[in-house]
PDB file of C-alpha atoms in Angstrom:
ATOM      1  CA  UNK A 267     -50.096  31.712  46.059  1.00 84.00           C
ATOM      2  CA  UNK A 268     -48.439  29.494  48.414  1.00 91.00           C
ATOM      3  CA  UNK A 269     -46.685  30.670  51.427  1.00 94.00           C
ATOM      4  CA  UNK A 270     -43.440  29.692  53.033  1.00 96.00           C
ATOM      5  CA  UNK A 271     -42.283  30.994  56.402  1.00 97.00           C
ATOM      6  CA  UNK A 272     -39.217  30.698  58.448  1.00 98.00           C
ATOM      7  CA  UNK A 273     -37.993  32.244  61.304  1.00 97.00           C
ATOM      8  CA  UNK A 274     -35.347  35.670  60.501  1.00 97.00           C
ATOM      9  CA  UNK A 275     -32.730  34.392  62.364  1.00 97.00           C
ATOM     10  CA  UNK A 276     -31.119  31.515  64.548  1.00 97.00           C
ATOM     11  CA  UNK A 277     -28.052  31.111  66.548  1.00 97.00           C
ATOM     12  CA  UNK A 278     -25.870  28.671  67.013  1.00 97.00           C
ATOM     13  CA  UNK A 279     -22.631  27.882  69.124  1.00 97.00           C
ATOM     14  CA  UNK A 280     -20.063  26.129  66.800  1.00 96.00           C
ATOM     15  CA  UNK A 281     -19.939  22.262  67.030  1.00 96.00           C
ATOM     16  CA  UNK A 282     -23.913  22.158  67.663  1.00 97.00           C
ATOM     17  CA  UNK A 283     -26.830  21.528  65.802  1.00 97.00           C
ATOM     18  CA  UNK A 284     -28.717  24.283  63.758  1.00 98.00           C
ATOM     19  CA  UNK A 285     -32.320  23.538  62.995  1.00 98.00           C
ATOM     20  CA  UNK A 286     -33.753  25.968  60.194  1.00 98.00           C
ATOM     21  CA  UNK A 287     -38.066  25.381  59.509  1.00 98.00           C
ATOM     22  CA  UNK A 288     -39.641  26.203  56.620  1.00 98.00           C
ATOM     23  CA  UNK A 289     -43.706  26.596  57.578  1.00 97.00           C
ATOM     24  CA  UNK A 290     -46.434  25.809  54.774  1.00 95.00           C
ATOM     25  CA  UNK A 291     -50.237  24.253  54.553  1.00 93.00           C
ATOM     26  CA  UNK A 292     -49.396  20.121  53.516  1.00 93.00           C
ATOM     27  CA  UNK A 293     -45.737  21.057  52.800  1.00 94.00           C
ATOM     28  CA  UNK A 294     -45.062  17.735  53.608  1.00 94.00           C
ATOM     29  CA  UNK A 295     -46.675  16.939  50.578  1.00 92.00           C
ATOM     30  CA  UNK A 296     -44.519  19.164  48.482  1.00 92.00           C
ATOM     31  CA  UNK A 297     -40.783  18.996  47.624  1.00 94.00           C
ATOM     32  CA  UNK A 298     -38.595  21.451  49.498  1.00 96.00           C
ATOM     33  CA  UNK A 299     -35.049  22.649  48.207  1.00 97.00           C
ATOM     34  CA  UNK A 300     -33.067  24.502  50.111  1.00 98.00           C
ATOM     35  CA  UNK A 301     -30.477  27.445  49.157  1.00 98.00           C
ATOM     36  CA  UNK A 302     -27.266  28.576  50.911  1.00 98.00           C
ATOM     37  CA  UNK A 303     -26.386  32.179  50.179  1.00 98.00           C
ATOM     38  CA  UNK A 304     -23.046  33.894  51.755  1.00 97.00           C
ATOM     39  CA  UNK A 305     -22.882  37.610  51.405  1.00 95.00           C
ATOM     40  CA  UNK A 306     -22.017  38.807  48.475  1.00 94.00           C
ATOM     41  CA  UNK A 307     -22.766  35.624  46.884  1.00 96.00           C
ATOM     42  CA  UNK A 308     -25.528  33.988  44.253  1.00 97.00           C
ATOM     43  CA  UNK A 309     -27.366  31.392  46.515  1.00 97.00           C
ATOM     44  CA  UNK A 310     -26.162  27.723  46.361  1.00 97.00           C
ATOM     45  CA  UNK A 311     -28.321  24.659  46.474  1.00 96.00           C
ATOM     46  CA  UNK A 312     -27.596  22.694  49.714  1.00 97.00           C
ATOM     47  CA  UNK A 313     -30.935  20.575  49.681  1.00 97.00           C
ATOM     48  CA  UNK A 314     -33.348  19.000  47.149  1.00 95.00           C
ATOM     49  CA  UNK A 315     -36.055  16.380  47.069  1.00 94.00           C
ATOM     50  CA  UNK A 316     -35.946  17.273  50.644  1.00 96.00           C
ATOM     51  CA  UNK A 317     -32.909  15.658  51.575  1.00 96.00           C
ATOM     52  CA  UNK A 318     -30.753  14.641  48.946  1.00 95.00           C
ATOM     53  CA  UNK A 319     -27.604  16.543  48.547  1.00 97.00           C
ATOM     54  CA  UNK A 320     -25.785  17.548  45.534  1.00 94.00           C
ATOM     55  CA  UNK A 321     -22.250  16.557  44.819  1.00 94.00           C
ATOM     56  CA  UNK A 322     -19.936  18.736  46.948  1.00 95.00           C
ATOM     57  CA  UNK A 323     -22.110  19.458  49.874  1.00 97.00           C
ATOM     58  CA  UNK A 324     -21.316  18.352  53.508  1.00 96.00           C
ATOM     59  CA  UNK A 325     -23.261  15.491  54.543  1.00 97.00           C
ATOM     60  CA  UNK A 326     -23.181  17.770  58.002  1.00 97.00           C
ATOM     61  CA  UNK A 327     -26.266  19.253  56.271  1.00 98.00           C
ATOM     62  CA  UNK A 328     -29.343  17.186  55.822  1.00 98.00           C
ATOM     63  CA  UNK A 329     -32.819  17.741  55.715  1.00 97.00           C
ATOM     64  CA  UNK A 330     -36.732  16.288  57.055  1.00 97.00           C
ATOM     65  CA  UNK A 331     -39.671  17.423  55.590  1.00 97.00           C
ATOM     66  CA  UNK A 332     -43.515  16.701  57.354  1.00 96.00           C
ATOM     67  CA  UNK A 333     -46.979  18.268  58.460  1.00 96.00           C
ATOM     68  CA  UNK A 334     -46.478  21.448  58.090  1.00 96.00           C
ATOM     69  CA  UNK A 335     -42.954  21.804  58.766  1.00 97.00           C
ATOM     70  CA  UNK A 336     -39.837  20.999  56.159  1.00 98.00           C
ATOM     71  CA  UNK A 337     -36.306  21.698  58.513  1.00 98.00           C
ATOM     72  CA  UNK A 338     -32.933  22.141  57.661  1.00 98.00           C
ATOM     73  CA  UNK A 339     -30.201  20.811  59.811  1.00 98.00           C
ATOM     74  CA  UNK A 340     -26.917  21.321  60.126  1.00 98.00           C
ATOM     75  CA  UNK A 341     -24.923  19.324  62.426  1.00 97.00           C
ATOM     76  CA  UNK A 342     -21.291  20.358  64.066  1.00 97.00           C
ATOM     77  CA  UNK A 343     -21.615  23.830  62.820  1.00 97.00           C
ATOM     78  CA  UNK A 344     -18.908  25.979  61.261  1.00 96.00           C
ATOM     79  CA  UNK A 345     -18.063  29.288  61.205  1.00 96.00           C
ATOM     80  CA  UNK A 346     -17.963  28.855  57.410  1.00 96.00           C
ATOM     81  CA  UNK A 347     -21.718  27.927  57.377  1.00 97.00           C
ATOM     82  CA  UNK A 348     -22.652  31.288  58.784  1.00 97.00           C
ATOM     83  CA  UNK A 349     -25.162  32.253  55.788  1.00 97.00           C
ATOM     84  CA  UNK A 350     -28.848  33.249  54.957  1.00 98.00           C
ATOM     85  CA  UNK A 351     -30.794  30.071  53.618  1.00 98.00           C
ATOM     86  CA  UNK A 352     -33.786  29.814  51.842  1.00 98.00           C
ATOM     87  CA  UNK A 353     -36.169  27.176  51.526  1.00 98.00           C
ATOM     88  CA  UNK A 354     -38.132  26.587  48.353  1.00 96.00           C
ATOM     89  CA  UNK A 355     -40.893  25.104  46.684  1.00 94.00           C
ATOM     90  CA  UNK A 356     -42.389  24.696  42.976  1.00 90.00           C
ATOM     91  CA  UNK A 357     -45.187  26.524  41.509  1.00 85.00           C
ATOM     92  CA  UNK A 358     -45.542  24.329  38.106  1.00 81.00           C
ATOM     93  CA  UNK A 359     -48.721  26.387  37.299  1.00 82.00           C
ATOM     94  CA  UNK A 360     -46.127  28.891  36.315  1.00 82.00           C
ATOM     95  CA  UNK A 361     -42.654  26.907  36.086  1.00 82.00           C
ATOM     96  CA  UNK A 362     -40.847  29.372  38.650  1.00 86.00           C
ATOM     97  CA  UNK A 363     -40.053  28.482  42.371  1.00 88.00           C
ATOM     98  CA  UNK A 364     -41.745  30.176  45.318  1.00 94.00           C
ATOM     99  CA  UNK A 365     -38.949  30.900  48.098  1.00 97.00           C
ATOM    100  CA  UNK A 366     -39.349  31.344  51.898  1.00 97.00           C
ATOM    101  CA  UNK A 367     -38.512  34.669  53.455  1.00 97.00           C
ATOM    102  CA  UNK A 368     -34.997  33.568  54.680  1.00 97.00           C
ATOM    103  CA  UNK A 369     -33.505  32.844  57.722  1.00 98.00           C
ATOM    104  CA  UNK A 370     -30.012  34.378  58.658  1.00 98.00           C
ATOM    105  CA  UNK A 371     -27.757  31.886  60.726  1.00 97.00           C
ATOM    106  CA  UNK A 372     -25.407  32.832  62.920  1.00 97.00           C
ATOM    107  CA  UNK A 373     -22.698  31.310  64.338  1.00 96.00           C
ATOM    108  CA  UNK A 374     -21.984  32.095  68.070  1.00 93.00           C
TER     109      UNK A 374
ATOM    110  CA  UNK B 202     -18.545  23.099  33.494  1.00 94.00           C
ATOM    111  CA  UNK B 203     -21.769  25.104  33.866  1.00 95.00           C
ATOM    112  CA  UNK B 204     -21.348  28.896  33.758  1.00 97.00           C
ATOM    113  CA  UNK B 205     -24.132  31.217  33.788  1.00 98.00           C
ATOM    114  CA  UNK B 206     -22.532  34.846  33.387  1.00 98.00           C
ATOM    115  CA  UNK B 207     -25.277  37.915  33.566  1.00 97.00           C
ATOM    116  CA  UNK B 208     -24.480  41.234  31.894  1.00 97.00           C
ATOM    117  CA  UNK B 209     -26.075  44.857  31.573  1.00 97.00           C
ATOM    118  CA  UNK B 210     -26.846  46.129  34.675  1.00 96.00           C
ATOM    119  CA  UNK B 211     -26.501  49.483  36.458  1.00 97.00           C
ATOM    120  CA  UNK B 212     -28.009  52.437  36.874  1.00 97.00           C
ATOM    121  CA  UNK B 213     -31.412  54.005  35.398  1.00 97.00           C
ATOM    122  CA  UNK B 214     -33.567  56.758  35.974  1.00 97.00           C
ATOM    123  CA  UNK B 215     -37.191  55.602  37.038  1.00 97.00           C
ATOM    124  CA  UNK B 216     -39.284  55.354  34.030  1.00 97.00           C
ATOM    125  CA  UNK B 217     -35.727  54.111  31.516  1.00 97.00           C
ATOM    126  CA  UNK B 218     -35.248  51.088  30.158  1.00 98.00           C
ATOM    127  CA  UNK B 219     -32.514  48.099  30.465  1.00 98.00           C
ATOM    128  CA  UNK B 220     -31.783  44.489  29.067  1.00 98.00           C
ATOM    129  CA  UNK B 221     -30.258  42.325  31.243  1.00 98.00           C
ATOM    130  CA  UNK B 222     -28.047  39.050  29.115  1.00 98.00           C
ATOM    131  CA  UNK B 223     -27.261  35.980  30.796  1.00 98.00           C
ATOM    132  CA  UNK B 224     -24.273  33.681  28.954  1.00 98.00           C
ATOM    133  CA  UNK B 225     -25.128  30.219  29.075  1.00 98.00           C
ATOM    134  CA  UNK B 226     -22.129  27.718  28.752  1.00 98.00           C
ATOM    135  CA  UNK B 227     -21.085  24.167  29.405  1.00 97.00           C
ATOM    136  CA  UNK B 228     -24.076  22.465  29.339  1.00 96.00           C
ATOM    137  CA  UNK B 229     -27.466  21.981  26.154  1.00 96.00           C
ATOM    138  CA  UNK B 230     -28.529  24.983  26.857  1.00 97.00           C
ATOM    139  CA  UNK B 231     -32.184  24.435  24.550  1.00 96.00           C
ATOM    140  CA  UNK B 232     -32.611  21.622  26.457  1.00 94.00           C
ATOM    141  CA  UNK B 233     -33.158  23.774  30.107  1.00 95.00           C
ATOM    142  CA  UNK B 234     -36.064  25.932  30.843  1.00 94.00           C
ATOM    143  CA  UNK B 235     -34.648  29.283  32.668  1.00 96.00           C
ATOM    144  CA  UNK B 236     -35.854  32.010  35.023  1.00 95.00           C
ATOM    145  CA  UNK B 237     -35.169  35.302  36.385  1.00 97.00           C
ATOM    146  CA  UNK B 238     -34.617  35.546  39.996  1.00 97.00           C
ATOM    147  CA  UNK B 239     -34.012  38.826  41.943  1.00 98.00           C
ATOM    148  CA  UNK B 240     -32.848  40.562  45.381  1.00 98.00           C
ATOM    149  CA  UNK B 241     -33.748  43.641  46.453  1.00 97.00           C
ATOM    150  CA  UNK B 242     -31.059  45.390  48.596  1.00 96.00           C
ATOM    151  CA  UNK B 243     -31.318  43.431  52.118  1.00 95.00           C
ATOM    152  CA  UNK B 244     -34.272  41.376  51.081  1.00 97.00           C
ATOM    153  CA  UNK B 245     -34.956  37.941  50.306  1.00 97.00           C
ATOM    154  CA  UNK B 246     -35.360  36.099  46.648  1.00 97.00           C
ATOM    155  CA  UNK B 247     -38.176  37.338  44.317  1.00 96.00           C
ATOM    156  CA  UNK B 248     -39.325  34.849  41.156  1.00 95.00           C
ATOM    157  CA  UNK B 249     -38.770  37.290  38.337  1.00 96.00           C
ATOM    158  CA  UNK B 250     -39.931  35.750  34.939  1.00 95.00           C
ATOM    159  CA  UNK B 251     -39.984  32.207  33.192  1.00 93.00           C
ATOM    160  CA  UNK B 252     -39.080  30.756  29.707  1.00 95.00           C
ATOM    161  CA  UNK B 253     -39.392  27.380  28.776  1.00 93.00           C
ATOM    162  CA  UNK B 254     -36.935  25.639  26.319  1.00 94.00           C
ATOM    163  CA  UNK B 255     -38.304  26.593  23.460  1.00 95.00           C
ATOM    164  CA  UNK B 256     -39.695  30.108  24.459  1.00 96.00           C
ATOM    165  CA  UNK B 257     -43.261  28.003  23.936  1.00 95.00           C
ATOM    166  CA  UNK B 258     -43.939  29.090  27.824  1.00 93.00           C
ATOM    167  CA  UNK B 259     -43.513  32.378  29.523  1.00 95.00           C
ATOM    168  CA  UNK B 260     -44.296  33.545  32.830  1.00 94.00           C
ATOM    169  CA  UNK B 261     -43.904  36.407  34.479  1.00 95.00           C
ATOM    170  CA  UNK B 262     -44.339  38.079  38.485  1.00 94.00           C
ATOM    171  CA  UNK B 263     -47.848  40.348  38.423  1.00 95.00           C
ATOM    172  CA  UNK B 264     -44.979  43.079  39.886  1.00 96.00           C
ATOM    173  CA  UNK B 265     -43.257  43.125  36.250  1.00 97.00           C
ATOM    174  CA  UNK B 266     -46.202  42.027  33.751  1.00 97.00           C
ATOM    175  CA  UNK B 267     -46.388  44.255  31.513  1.00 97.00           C
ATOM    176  CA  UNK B 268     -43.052  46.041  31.778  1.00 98.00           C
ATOM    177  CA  UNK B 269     -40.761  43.063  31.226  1.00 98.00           C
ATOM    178  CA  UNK B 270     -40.386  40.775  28.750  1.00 98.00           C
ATOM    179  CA  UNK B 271     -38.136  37.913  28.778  1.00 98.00           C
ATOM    180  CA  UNK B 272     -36.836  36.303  25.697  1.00 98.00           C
ATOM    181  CA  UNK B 273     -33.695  33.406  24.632  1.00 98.00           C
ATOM    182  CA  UNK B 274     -31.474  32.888  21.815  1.00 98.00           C
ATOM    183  CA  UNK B 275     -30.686  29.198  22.160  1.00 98.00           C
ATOM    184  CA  UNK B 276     -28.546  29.439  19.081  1.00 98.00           C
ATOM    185  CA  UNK B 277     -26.386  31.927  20.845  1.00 98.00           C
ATOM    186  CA  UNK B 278     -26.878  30.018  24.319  1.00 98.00           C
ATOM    187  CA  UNK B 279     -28.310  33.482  26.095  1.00 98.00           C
ATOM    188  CA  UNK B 280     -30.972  34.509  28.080  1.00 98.00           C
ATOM    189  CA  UNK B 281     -32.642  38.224  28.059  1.00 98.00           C
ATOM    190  CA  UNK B 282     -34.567  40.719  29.956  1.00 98.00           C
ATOM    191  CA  UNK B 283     -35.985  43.685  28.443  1.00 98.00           C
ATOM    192  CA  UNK B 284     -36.905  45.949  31.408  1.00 98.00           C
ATOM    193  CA  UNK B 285     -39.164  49.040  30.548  1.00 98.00           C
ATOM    194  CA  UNK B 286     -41.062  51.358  32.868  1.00 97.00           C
ATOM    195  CA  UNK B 287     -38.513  50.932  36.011  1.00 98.00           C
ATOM    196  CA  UNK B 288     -39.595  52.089  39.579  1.00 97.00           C
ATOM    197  CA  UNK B 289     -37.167  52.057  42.162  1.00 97.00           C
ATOM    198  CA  UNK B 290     -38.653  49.186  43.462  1.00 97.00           C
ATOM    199  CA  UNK B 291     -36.877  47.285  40.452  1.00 98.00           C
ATOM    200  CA  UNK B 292     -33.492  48.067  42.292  1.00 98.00           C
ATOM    201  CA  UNK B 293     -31.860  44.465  42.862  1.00 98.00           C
ATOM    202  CA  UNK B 294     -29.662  42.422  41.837  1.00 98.00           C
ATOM    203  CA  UNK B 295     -30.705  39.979  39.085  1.00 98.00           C
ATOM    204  CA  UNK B 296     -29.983  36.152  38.653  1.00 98.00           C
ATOM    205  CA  UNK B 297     -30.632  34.019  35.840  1.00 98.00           C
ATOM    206  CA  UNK B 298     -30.940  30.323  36.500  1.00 97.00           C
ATOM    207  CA  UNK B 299     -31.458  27.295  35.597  1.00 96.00           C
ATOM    208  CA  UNK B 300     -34.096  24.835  36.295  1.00 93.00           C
ATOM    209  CA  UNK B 301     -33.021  21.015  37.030  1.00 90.00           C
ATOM    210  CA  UNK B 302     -34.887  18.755  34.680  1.00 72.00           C
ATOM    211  CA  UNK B 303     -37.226  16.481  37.329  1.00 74.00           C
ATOM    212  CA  UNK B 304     -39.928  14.900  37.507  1.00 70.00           C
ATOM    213  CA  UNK B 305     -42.355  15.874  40.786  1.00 75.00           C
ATOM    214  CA  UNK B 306     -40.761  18.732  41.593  1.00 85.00           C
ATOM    215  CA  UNK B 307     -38.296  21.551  40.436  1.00 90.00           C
ATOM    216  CA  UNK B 308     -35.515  23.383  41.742  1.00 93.00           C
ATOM    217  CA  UNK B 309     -32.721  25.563  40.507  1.00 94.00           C
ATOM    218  CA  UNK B 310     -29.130  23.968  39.984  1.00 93.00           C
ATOM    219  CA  UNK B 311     -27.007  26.316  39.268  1.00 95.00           C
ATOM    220  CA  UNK B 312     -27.077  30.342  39.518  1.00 97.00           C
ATOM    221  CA  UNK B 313     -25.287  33.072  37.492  1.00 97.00           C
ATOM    222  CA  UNK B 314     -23.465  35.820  39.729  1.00 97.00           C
ATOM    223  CA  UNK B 315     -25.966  38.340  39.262  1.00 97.00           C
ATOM    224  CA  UNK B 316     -26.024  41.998  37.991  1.00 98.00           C
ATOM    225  CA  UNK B 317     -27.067  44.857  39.848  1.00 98.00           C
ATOM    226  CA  UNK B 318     -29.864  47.134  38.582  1.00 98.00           C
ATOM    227  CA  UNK B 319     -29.971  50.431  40.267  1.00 98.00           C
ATOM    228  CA  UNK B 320     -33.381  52.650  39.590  1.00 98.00           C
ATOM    229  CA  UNK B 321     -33.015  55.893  40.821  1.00 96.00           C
ATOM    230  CA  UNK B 322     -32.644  59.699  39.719  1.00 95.00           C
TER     231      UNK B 322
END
């Protein structure tokens, strides 16, 4: 099956840029979604189609997606977007989605 | 407004049995293919099982065929899980979602809160 992989953790002063990657073979020729979750907390969609964003989210967050390598970014960073995010993909051989390991931000 | 609200969780000896219910609201629920999504204790998000609208499709993780079996009652907007055979490696907490209806690609659009299953003696 196909594998995602991001890095377990990144840091990040507040007011600067945090850049999350999501690894795959051709996952530029896939459609990544990304997923906000805050502890405690069901996981929130942040990202889809790459970088479109649903109604409510930041425009701070936006996302690329190339090669290899789909990123995340999140620009002027909070302390509020202190989170673990996962990026996803879909299997439609089996209609589920196939998530990345995670990647725990934290704000400096 | 969309509300996804999971019930029957909590704690079973290994080898016991559970159903899981997820309360589908605000939104044509027959019209939305579902799955189950978990989280192990510190881990990261598993794919659990599929159903499509009309239970026509059903897929489940090689780590549950065979003990799990997931089922809907789109007359009573609700989405199940039998779980049979648990190992403490079921221990997570379990979402259901639901899919968003696209073309290329597919993602999930809204989550319940989840409900904690706990396999241990």
């Amino acid at each position: 099956s196909y594998v995602l992989t991001q890095p377990p953790s990144v840091s990040v002063a507040p007011g600067k840029t945090a850049r999350i990657t999501c690894g795959g073979n051709n996952i530029g020729s896939k459609s990544v979604h990304w997923y906000q979750q805050k502890p405690g907390q069901a996981p929130v969609l942040v990202i889809y189609y790459d970088s479109d964003r649903p109604s409510g989210i930041p425009e701070r967050f936006s996302g690329s997606n190339s090669g290899n390598t789909a990123t995340l970014t999140i620009s002027r960073v909070e302390a509020g977007d202190e989170a673990d995010y996962y990026c996803q993909v879909w299997d439609s051989s089996s209609d589920h989605g196939v998530f990345g390991g995670g990647t725990k931000l934290t704000v400096l | 407004e969309v509300q996804l609200v999971e019930s029957g969780g909590g704690l079973v000896k290994p080898g016991g049995s559970l159903r899981l219910s997820c309360a589908a609201s605000g939104f044509t629920f027959s019209s939305y293919s579902m799955n189950w999504v978990r989280q192990a204790p510190g881990k990261g998000l598993e794919w659990v099982s599929s159903i499509s609208s009309s239970s026509s499709y059903i897929y489940y993780a090689d780590s549950v065929k065979g003990r799990f079996t997931i089922s809907r009652d789109n007359a009573k907007n609700s989405l199940y899980l039998q779980m049979n055979s648990l190992r403490a490696e079921d221990t997570a907490v379990y979402y259901c979602a639901r899919i968003a209806m696209a073309s290329s690609s597919s993602w999930y659009d809204y989550w319940g809160q989840g409900t904690l299953v706990t396999v241990s003696s």
